Tab-separated table of C-alpha atoms and ligand atoms in Angstrom:
chain	number	residue	atom	x	y	z
N	1	MET	CA	188.531	168.016	99.934
N	2	ALA	CA	192.003	168.616	98.425
N	3	HIS	CA	194.928	169.109	100.730
N	4	HIS	CA	198.145	170.887	99.691
N	5	ASP	CA	200.489	167.979	100.316
N	6	ASP	CA	198.206	165.630	98.415
N	7	ILE	CA	200.164	163.601	95.896
N	8	ASP	CA	198.638	163.190	92.447
N	9	GLU	CA	198.370	159.475	91.768
N	10	VAL	CA	199.048	159.580	88.041
N	11	SER	CA	202.142	161.841	87.946
N	12	GLY	CA	203.403	161.370	91.500
N	13	VAL	CA	203.764	165.146	91.858
N	14	SER	CA	202.375	167.017	94.868
N	15	THR	CA	199.455	169.349	94.215
N	16	THR	CA	198.961	173.000	95.206
N	17	GLY	CA	195.648	172.293	96.805
N	18	HIS	CA	193.709	174.145	94.132
N	19	GLU	CA	190.967	172.095	92.596
N	20	TRP	CA	188.330	172.898	89.967
N	21	ASP	CA	185.626	170.389	89.251
N	22	GLY	CA	187.938	167.580	90.264
N	23	ILE	CA	190.914	168.866	88.251
N	24	ARG	CA	193.837	169.467	90.597
N	25	GLU	CA	196.765	171.784	89.993
N	26	LEU	CA	200.193	170.098	90.118
N	27	ASN	CA	202.905	171.849	92.062
N	28	ASN	CA	205.629	171.556	89.357
N	29	PRO	CA	208.762	173.671	89.876
N	30	LEU	CA	209.328	176.467	87.291
N	31	PRO	CA	211.660	175.457	84.436
N	32	LYS	CA	215.289	176.460	85.144
N	33	TRP	CA	215.763	178.397	81.890
N	34	TRP	CA	212.665	180.442	82.635
N	35	LEU	CA	213.880	181.325	86.119
N	36	TYR	CA	217.316	182.412	84.871
N	37	VAL	CA	215.780	184.622	82.192
N	38	PHE	CA	213.525	186.068	84.864
N	39	TYR	CA	216.447	186.863	87.214
N	40	ALA	CA	218.517	188.235	84.341
N	41	SER	CA	215.737	190.599	83.359
N	42	ILE	CA	215.496	191.862	86.936
N	43	VAL	CA	219.217	192.648	86.894
N	44	TRP	CA	218.819	194.268	83.434
N	45	SER	CA	215.933	196.416	84.612
N	46	VAL	CA	217.941	197.734	87.554
N	47	GLY	CA	220.794	198.659	85.238
N	48	TYR	CA	218.368	200.271	82.788
N	49	TYR	CA	216.760	202.157	85.638
N	50	PHE	CA	220.014	203.934	86.471
N	51	VAL	CA	221.301	204.445	82.951
N	52	TYR	CA	218.174	205.731	81.178
N	53	PRO	CA	215.392	208.107	82.213
N	54	SER	CA	212.948	206.075	84.296
N	55	TRP	CA	211.247	207.337	87.385
N	56	PRO	CA	208.566	210.071	87.209
N	57	MET	CA	208.797	212.768	89.845
N	58	VAL	CA	206.574	215.720	90.672
N	59	THR	CA	207.747	218.163	87.995
N	60	ASP	CA	210.498	216.157	86.330
N	61	TYR	CA	211.820	212.605	86.035
N	62	THR	CA	215.110	210.855	86.756
N	63	ARG	CA	217.413	211.464	83.797
N	64	GLY	CA	219.706	208.417	84.079
N	65	PHE	CA	223.508	208.415	83.860
N	66	LEU	CA	223.501	208.821	80.080
N	67	GLY	CA	221.226	211.860	80.125
N	68	TYR	CA	219.508	210.408	77.051
N	69	SER	CA	216.288	212.010	75.815
N	70	GLN	CA	214.201	210.682	72.915
N	71	ARG	CA	212.772	214.129	72.342
N	72	GLU	CA	216.244	215.670	72.072
N	73	ALA	CA	217.430	212.828	69.854
N	74	ALA	CA	214.473	213.398	67.513
N	75	LEU	CA	215.058	217.155	67.475
N	76	ALA	CA	218.738	216.621	66.699
N	77	ASP	CA	217.874	214.264	63.810
N	78	HIS	CA	215.422	216.780	62.495
N	79	ALA	CA	217.943	219.634	62.728
N	80	ALA	CA	220.563	217.508	60.955
N	81	GLY	CA	218.034	216.783	58.190
N	82	ILE	CA	217.235	220.464	57.745
N	83	GLU	CA	220.940	221.272	57.661
N	84	THR	CA	221.598	218.744	54.886
N	85	ARG	CA	218.647	220.065	52.912
N	86	MET	CA	219.753	223.659	53.413
N	87	ALA	CA	223.298	222.792	52.356
N	88	ALA	CA	222.021	221.029	49.255
N	89	GLY	CA	219.539	223.825	48.613
N	90	ALA	CA	222.270	226.449	48.968
N	91	GLY	CA	224.383	224.329	46.624
N	92	LEU	CA	221.549	224.365	44.103
N	93	SER	CA	220.933	228.081	44.340
N	94	ASP	CA	224.629	228.916	43.841
N	95	ALA	CA	225.278	226.430	41.070
N	96	SER	CA	224.332	226.865	37.430
N	97	ILE	CA	222.184	224.077	36.025
N	98	ALA	CA	225.186	222.834	34.035
N	99	GLU	CA	227.138	222.560	37.314
N	100	ILE	CA	224.222	220.783	38.974
N	101	GLN	CA	224.107	218.329	36.082
N	102	ALA	CA	227.845	217.694	36.461
N	103	THR	CA	227.901	217.287	40.280
N	104	PRO	CA	226.506	213.941	41.464
N	105	GLU	CA	225.330	215.088	44.943
N	106	LEU	CA	223.586	218.167	43.558
N	107	LEU	CA	222.132	216.131	40.715
N	108	THR	CA	220.659	213.557	43.103
N	109	PHE	CA	219.126	216.286	45.205
N	110	ALA	CA	217.793	218.205	42.202
N	111	MET	CA	216.277	215.055	40.700
N	112	ALA	CA	214.412	214.207	43.915
N	113	ASN	CA	213.276	217.792	44.293
N	114	GLY	CA	212.262	218.020	40.616
N	115	LYS	CA	210.366	214.763	40.689
N	116	ALA	CA	208.283	215.865	43.677
N	117	ALA	CA	207.585	219.283	42.128
N	118	PHE	CA	206.685	217.658	38.808
N	119	GLY	CA	204.080	215.455	40.478
N	120	ASP	CA	202.562	218.468	42.237
N	121	ASN	CA	202.587	220.980	39.375
N	122	CYS	CA	203.147	219.455	35.965
N	123	ALA	CA	201.590	215.997	35.993
N	124	PRO	CA	198.010	217.323	35.575
N	125	CYS	CA	198.911	218.454	32.030
N	126	HIS	CA	201.968	216.402	31.049
N	127	GLY	CA	200.935	213.146	32.750
N	128	SER	CA	202.538	211.595	35.828
N	129	GLY	CA	205.102	209.843	33.644
N	130	ALA	CA	205.622	213.064	31.599
N	131	THR	CA	204.490	211.202	28.486
N	132	GLY	CA	201.979	213.919	27.601
N	133	SER	CA	198.750	213.604	25.664
N	134	LYS	CA	197.044	215.400	22.792
N	135	GLY	CA	198.142	219.058	22.937
N	136	TYR	CA	200.495	218.392	25.871
N	137	PRO	CA	203.953	217.422	24.721
N	138	ASN	CA	205.702	214.279	25.805
N	139	LEU	CA	208.739	215.439	27.811
N	140	GLN	CA	210.480	212.074	27.716
N	141	ASP	CA	211.362	211.998	24.036
N	142	ASP	CA	214.049	213.999	22.251
N	143	ASP	CA	211.587	215.949	20.129
N	144	TRP	CA	211.422	219.532	21.430
N	145	LEU	CA	209.214	222.418	20.427
N	146	TRP	CA	211.360	225.039	22.144
N	147	GLY	CA	214.665	223.226	22.550
N	148	GLY	CA	215.868	220.448	24.828
N	149	SER	CA	219.065	221.911	26.314
N	150	LEU	CA	219.093	222.510	30.079
N	151	GLU	CA	218.955	226.264	29.513
N	152	ALA	CA	216.111	226.050	26.985
N	153	ILE	CA	214.040	223.836	29.281
N	154	GLU	CA	214.685	226.090	32.287
N	155	GLN	CA	213.638	229.092	30.194
N	156	THR	CA	210.427	227.386	29.021
N	157	ILE	CA	209.481	226.508	32.587
N	158	ALA	CA	210.354	229.946	33.923
N	159	VAL	CA	208.474	232.045	31.362
N	160	GLY	CA	205.895	229.638	29.962
N	161	ILE	CA	204.499	229.514	26.432
N	162	ARG	CA	201.839	232.027	25.353
N	163	SER	CA	201.559	232.684	29.072
N	164	THR	CA	200.800	235.760	31.153
N	165	SER	CA	204.524	236.457	31.633
N	166	ASP	CA	205.919	239.525	29.832
N	167	ASP	CA	208.840	237.367	28.720
N	168	THR	CA	206.728	234.421	27.596
N	169	ARG	CA	207.812	232.247	24.715
N	170	LEU	CA	205.496	233.315	21.968
N	171	SER	CA	204.768	232.356	18.415
N	172	ASP	CA	201.410	232.327	16.812
N	173	MET	CA	200.630	230.042	13.958
N	174	PRO	CA	197.949	231.922	12.012
N	175	ALA	CA	194.433	230.471	11.908
N	176	PHE	CA	194.623	230.127	8.130
N	177	GLY	CA	191.009	229.083	7.640
N	178	ARG	CA	189.255	231.158	10.269
N	179	ASP	CA	191.153	234.282	9.219
N	180	GLU	CA	190.601	233.487	5.544
N	181	LEU	CA	194.266	233.409	4.649
N	182	LEU	CA	193.693	230.158	2.791
N	183	ASP	CA	190.514	228.672	1.396
N	184	LYS	CA	189.253	225.169	2.185
N	185	ASP	CA	190.778	223.619	-0.919
N	186	GLN	CA	194.196	225.097	-0.232
N	187	ILE	CA	194.013	223.803	3.348
N	188	ARG	CA	193.124	220.304	2.144
N	189	LEU	CA	196.026	220.420	-0.292
N	190	VAL	CA	198.572	221.646	2.234
N	191	ALA	CA	197.419	219.168	4.887
N	192	ASN	CA	197.904	216.369	2.385
N	193	TYR	CA	201.363	217.719	1.571
N	194	VAL	CA	202.257	217.899	5.291
N	195	ARG	CA	201.493	214.181	5.559
N	196	SER	CA	203.980	213.472	2.784
N	197	LEU	CA	206.762	215.184	4.799
N	198	SER	CA	206.838	212.293	7.256
N	199	GLY	CA	206.188	209.620	4.668
N	200	LEU	CA	202.511	209.169	5.475
N	201	GLU	CA	200.159	208.032	2.751
N	202	THR	CA	198.774	210.895	0.643
N	203	ALA	CA	195.419	211.128	-1.143
N	204	ALA	CA	195.484	210.406	-4.888
N	205	ASP	CA	192.868	213.058	-5.641
N	206	LEU	CA	194.825	215.908	-4.015
N	207	ASP	CA	197.598	217.535	-6.045
N	208	LEU	CA	200.784	217.094	-4.033
N	209	ALA	CA	202.782	219.705	-5.967
N	210	ALA	CA	200.040	222.283	-5.451
N	211	GLY	CA	200.059	221.457	-1.728
N	212	GLY	CA	203.833	221.903	-1.716
N	213	GLN	CA	203.366	225.333	-3.269
N	214	VAL	CA	200.954	226.403	-0.509
N	215	TYR	CA	203.384	225.017	2.058
N	216	ALA	CA	206.402	226.877	0.691
N	217	GLU	CA	204.495	230.160	0.693
N	218	ASN	CA	202.742	229.914	4.043
N	219	CYS	CA	204.381	227.374	6.305
N	220	ALA	CA	208.062	226.923	5.506
N	221	ALA	CA	209.018	230.191	7.231
N	222	CYS	CA	208.199	228.567	10.573
N	223	HIS	CA	208.244	224.816	10.001
N	224	GLY	CA	211.227	224.772	7.617
N	225	GLU	CA	211.571	223.894	3.920
N	226	THR	CA	211.442	220.175	4.592
N	227	GLY	CA	209.318	220.361	7.735
N	228	GLU	CA	212.314	220.115	10.058
N	229	GLY	CA	210.748	222.554	12.549
N	230	ASN	CA	212.304	225.514	14.337
N	231	PRO	CA	212.897	225.629	18.095
N	232	GLU	CA	213.408	229.408	17.937
N	233	LEU	CA	209.739	229.694	17.032
N	234	GLY	CA	208.392	226.661	18.868
N	235	ALA	CA	207.346	225.297	15.492
N	236	PRO	CA	207.104	221.513	15.641
N	237	ARG	CA	208.988	219.310	13.228
N	238	LEU	CA	206.467	217.979	10.738
N	239	SER	CA	208.796	215.406	9.186
N	240	ASP	CA	208.825	212.925	12.067
N	241	ALA	CA	206.375	210.485	13.599
N	242	ILE	CA	205.764	212.561	16.742
N	243	TRP	CA	202.611	214.647	16.695
N	244	LEU	CA	201.310	217.052	19.286
N	245	TYR	CA	197.771	217.096	17.915
N	246	GLY	CA	197.646	214.276	15.381
N	247	SER	CA	198.712	213.295	11.896
N	248	ASP	CA	195.477	212.262	10.191
N	249	GLN	CA	194.192	214.512	7.389
N	250	ALA	CA	191.181	215.785	9.386
N	251	THR	CA	193.298	216.768	12.418
N	252	ILE	CA	195.853	218.603	10.291
N	253	VAL	CA	193.035	220.423	8.461
N	254	GLU	CA	191.666	221.474	11.849
N	255	THR	CA	195.122	222.622	13.068
N	256	VAL	CA	195.661	224.733	9.945
N	257	THR	CA	192.111	226.106	9.927
N	258	ASN	CA	191.933	227.298	13.527
N	259	SER	CA	195.509	227.093	14.822
N	260	ARG	CA	196.074	225.593	18.275
N	261	MET	CA	197.984	228.045	20.447
N	262	GLY	CA	198.796	225.646	23.271
N	263	VAL	CA	199.326	227.453	26.565
N	264	MET	CA	201.914	226.527	29.141
N	265	PRO	CA	201.752	228.659	32.307
N	266	THR	CA	204.736	230.648	33.574
N	267	TRP	CA	206.104	229.245	36.834
N	268	THR	CA	208.110	232.281	37.907
N	269	GLY	CA	206.564	233.564	41.111
N	270	LYS	CA	204.658	230.325	41.693
N	271	LEU	CA	207.769	228.204	42.164
N	272	ASP	CA	211.074	229.373	43.648
N	273	PRO	CA	214.195	229.461	41.443
N	274	ILE	CA	215.660	226.335	43.051
N	275	THR	CA	212.522	224.369	42.242
N	276	ILE	CA	212.542	225.653	38.648
N	277	LYS	CA	216.189	224.620	38.270
N	278	SER	CA	215.415	221.232	39.778
N	279	LEU	CA	212.512	220.778	37.362
N	280	ALA	CA	214.704	221.687	34.387
N	281	VAL	CA	217.294	219.135	35.465
N	282	TYR	CA	214.587	216.539	36.099
N	283	VAL	CA	212.890	217.052	32.728
N	284	HIS	CA	216.255	217.102	30.929
N	285	ASN	CA	217.187	213.785	32.523
N	286	LEU	CA	213.898	212.094	31.695
N	287	GLY	CA	215.698	210.864	28.635
N	288	GLY	CA	215.306	213.445	25.906
N	289	GLY	CA	217.697	216.174	27.047
N	290	GLN	CA	219.958	217.666	24.379
H	301	LIG	C1	198.016	223.832	32.150
H	301	LIG	C2	198.754	222.783	31.515
H	301	LIG	C3	200.246	222.711	31.744
H	301	LIG	C4	200.912	222.636	32.935
H	301	LIG	C5	200.328	222.632	34.340
H	301	LIG	C6	202.301	222.483	32.609
H	301	LIG	N1	202.479	222.508	31.256
H	301	LIG	FE1	204.259	222.339	30.280
H	301	LIG	N2	203.279	222.603	28.519
H	301	LIG	C7	201.935	222.710	28.343
H	301	LIG	C8	201.618	222.866	26.936
H	301	LIG	C9	200.235	222.990	26.330
H	301	LIG	C10	202.859	222.873	26.257
H	301	LIG	C11	203.053	223.012	24.762
H	301	LIG	C12	202.798	224.407	24.334
H	301	LIG	C13	202.958	224.574	22.852
H	301	LIG	O1	202.078	224.108	22.123
H	301	LIG	O2	203.970	225.168	22.429
H	301	LIG	C14	203.874	222.701	27.278
H	301	LIG	C15	205.229	222.649	27.024
H	301	LIG	C16	206.200	222.387	27.961
H	301	LIG	C17	207.615	222.298	27.671
H	301	LIG	C18	208.242	222.500	26.320
H	301	LIG	C19	208.348	221.185	25.607
H	301	LIG	C20	209.061	221.293	24.307
H	301	LIG	O3	208.894	220.355	23.513
H	301	LIG	O4	209.781	222.269	24.080
H	301	LIG	C21	208.249	221.997	28.845
H	301	LIG	C22	209.733	221.776	29.055
H	301	LIG	C23	207.229	221.922	29.868
H	301	LIG	N3	206.003	222.167	29.305
H	301	LIG	C24	207.485	221.633	31.190
H	301	LIG	C25	206.524	221.768	32.191
H	301	LIG	C26	206.819	221.678	33.583
H	301	LIG	C27	208.180	221.357	34.179
H	301	LIG	C28	205.652	221.895	34.248
H	301	LIG	C29	205.419	221.964	35.752
H	301	LIG	C30	206.122	222.992	36.448
H	301	LIG	C31	204.628	222.114	33.253
H	301	LIG	N4	205.193	222.021	32.021
H	301	LIG	C32	203.303	222.354	33.550
H	301	LIG	C33	200.986	222.693	29.338
H	301	LIG	C34	201.252	222.632	30.698
H	302	LIG	C1	204.288	231.757	12.712
H	302	LIG	C2	204.838	230.423	12.616
H	302	LIG	C3	203.978	229.348	11.978
H	302	LIG	C4	203.456	229.311	10.717
H	302	LIG	C5	203.551	230.358	9.639
H	302	LIG	C6	202.820	228.028	10.599
H	302	LIG	N1	202.926	227.332	11.749
H	302	LIG	FE1	202.214	225.492	12.086
H	302	LIG	N2	202.752	225.641	14.031
H	302	LIG	C7	203.413	226.704	14.579
H	302	LIG	C8	203.515	226.492	16.020
H	302	LIG	C9	204.197	227.449	16.984
H	302	LIG	C10	202.880	225.294	16.289
H	302	LIG	C11	202.753	224.678	17.672
H	302	LIG	C12	201.364	224.364	18.056
H	302	LIG	C13	200.575	225.249	19.006
H	302	LIG	O1	200.089	226.284	18.566
H	302	LIG	O2	200.349	224.822	20.155
H	302	LIG	C14	202.417	224.772	15.019
H	302	LIG	C15	201.771	223.568	14.859
H	302	LIG	C16	201.446	223.006	13.624
H	302	LIG	C17	200.939	221.692	13.436
H	302	LIG	C18	200.667	220.659	14.544
H	302	LIG	C19	201.789	219.650	14.597
H	302	LIG	C20	201.556	218.506	15.535
H	302	LIG	O3	202.562	217.933	15.979
H	302	LIG	O4	200.400	218.157	15.840
H	302	LIG	C21	200.745	221.502	12.105
H	302	LIG	C22	200.221	220.266	11.413
H	302	LIG	C23	201.122	222.730	11.494
H	302	LIG	N3	201.552	223.634	12.430
H	302	LIG	C24	201.047	222.949	10.134
H	302	LIG	C25	201.244	224.182	9.544
H	302	LIG	C26	200.940	224.478	8.192
H	302	LIG	C27	200.422	223.483	7.182
H	302	LIG	C28	201.235	225.792	7.991
H	302	LIG	C29	201.055	226.606	6.753
H	302	LIG	C30	199.766	226.604	6.173
H	302	LIG	C31	201.745	226.302	9.254
H	302	LIG	N4	201.705	225.315	10.181
H	302	LIG	C32	202.205	227.604	9.459
H	302	LIG	C33	203.928	227.780	13.927
H	302	LIG	C34	203.623	228.110	12.616
C-alpha cells in the first residue's frame, strides 16, 4: 500500500501516494518558468477582464474600460469600405473614360470593376482571357472591327453589334451566294483573291486577276481596295493574319456565300453606365487599345 511520504528508491523523490499497477506518481515541483507564465496569465486575464467586454449579465454584458465592440468594429470597417467604393464609383460616373484612363486611382478601380464584370458577362463568348474564338473576336490584339479607341469600345459595348438596340452598330455583308449576287465560280475566284491579300498561297487553277475584278466590284466598298478594312462599317481587314472565321479557301467561300452576321448583344439596360465604362477601360487596357 503506497503512502504519500513514501520516497521513490530510484529517483529519491517523494511520491504523491497515487499508484497504478505498481507505477507510482512522483511528487516533482512544477517547473519555475511554467509557474511564472501561469501567474502572469492570471494577472493578464484580470487586466483583460476590466479593459475589454467580458462578463455576461442578464440582458447585457460588461463593456470594459475601452468600450470596444467587435460588432461595431466590423460595421465600421464595412461602412468605410462602402464609402471608398462609393467615392470611387462617384469618381467613375463623373469622369469621362479619357479622364479615368489618365487618373491612376480611377484606373485601378475601373480595371478591377471591369475585370469582374468581364468574367460575369463577356467571358462566355470572348473567353475568360478575352482571346476569343471562331466568330468571337480576340479583344487582346490591336485588330479592331469597330475601332479600338476608348470611345469606340465603349460605344460597341453600349449598343452592341446587330443587336436589339435601336442604336446598334450595324453593317450587313450580303450573302453573295445565297442571294445569288455571285455564282459559285465567282465566289471561288474572289475567295482565292482574298487569300492573296494577306500573302497566303493561291490556287494555280483560279484566275487571280478575275478574282480581283470580282473583289473590286463587290467587296472593296467595305473591305477597302487593298483589304485594309473599315472600322466605320465593322468590315474586317483582310490583309492581315488575323481571321474572325478562318482563312482557308473553304471557310472564305462559306463566309462569302452565306455571310456571317455575328451578333454582339447591347449591354445598355443590363449593365449600369459605370460598369460599361469600366469594361471599356478594361478591354482597352488588355493590350490592343488605340
Ligand atoms: C453572345 C456572345 C457575346 C457576348 C456575351 C459578348 N460579346 Fe462582344 N462580341 C460578340 C461578337 C460575335 C462580336 C463580333 C461581332 C461582329 O462580327 O462584328 C463581338 C464584338 C465585340 C467587340 C468589338 C471588337 C472589335 O474588334 O471591334 C467588343 C469591344 C466586345 N465585343 C466587347 C464585349 C464585352 C465587353 C462584353 C461583355 C459585356 C461582350 N463583348 C459580350 C459576341 C459577344
Ligand atoms: C456591306 C459591307 C460588306 C461587303 C460589301 C462585303 N463585306 Fe465582307 N464583311 C463585312 C463585315 C461587316 C464582316 C464582319 C463579319 C460578320 O458578319 O460577323 C465581313 C466579313 C468578311 C470576311 C470574314 C473575315 C474573317 O476575319 O474571318 C471575309 C472573308 C469577307 N468579309 C469577304 C468579303 C468578300 C470577298 C466580299 C465581296 C464578295 C465582301 N466581304 C463584301 C462587310 C462587308
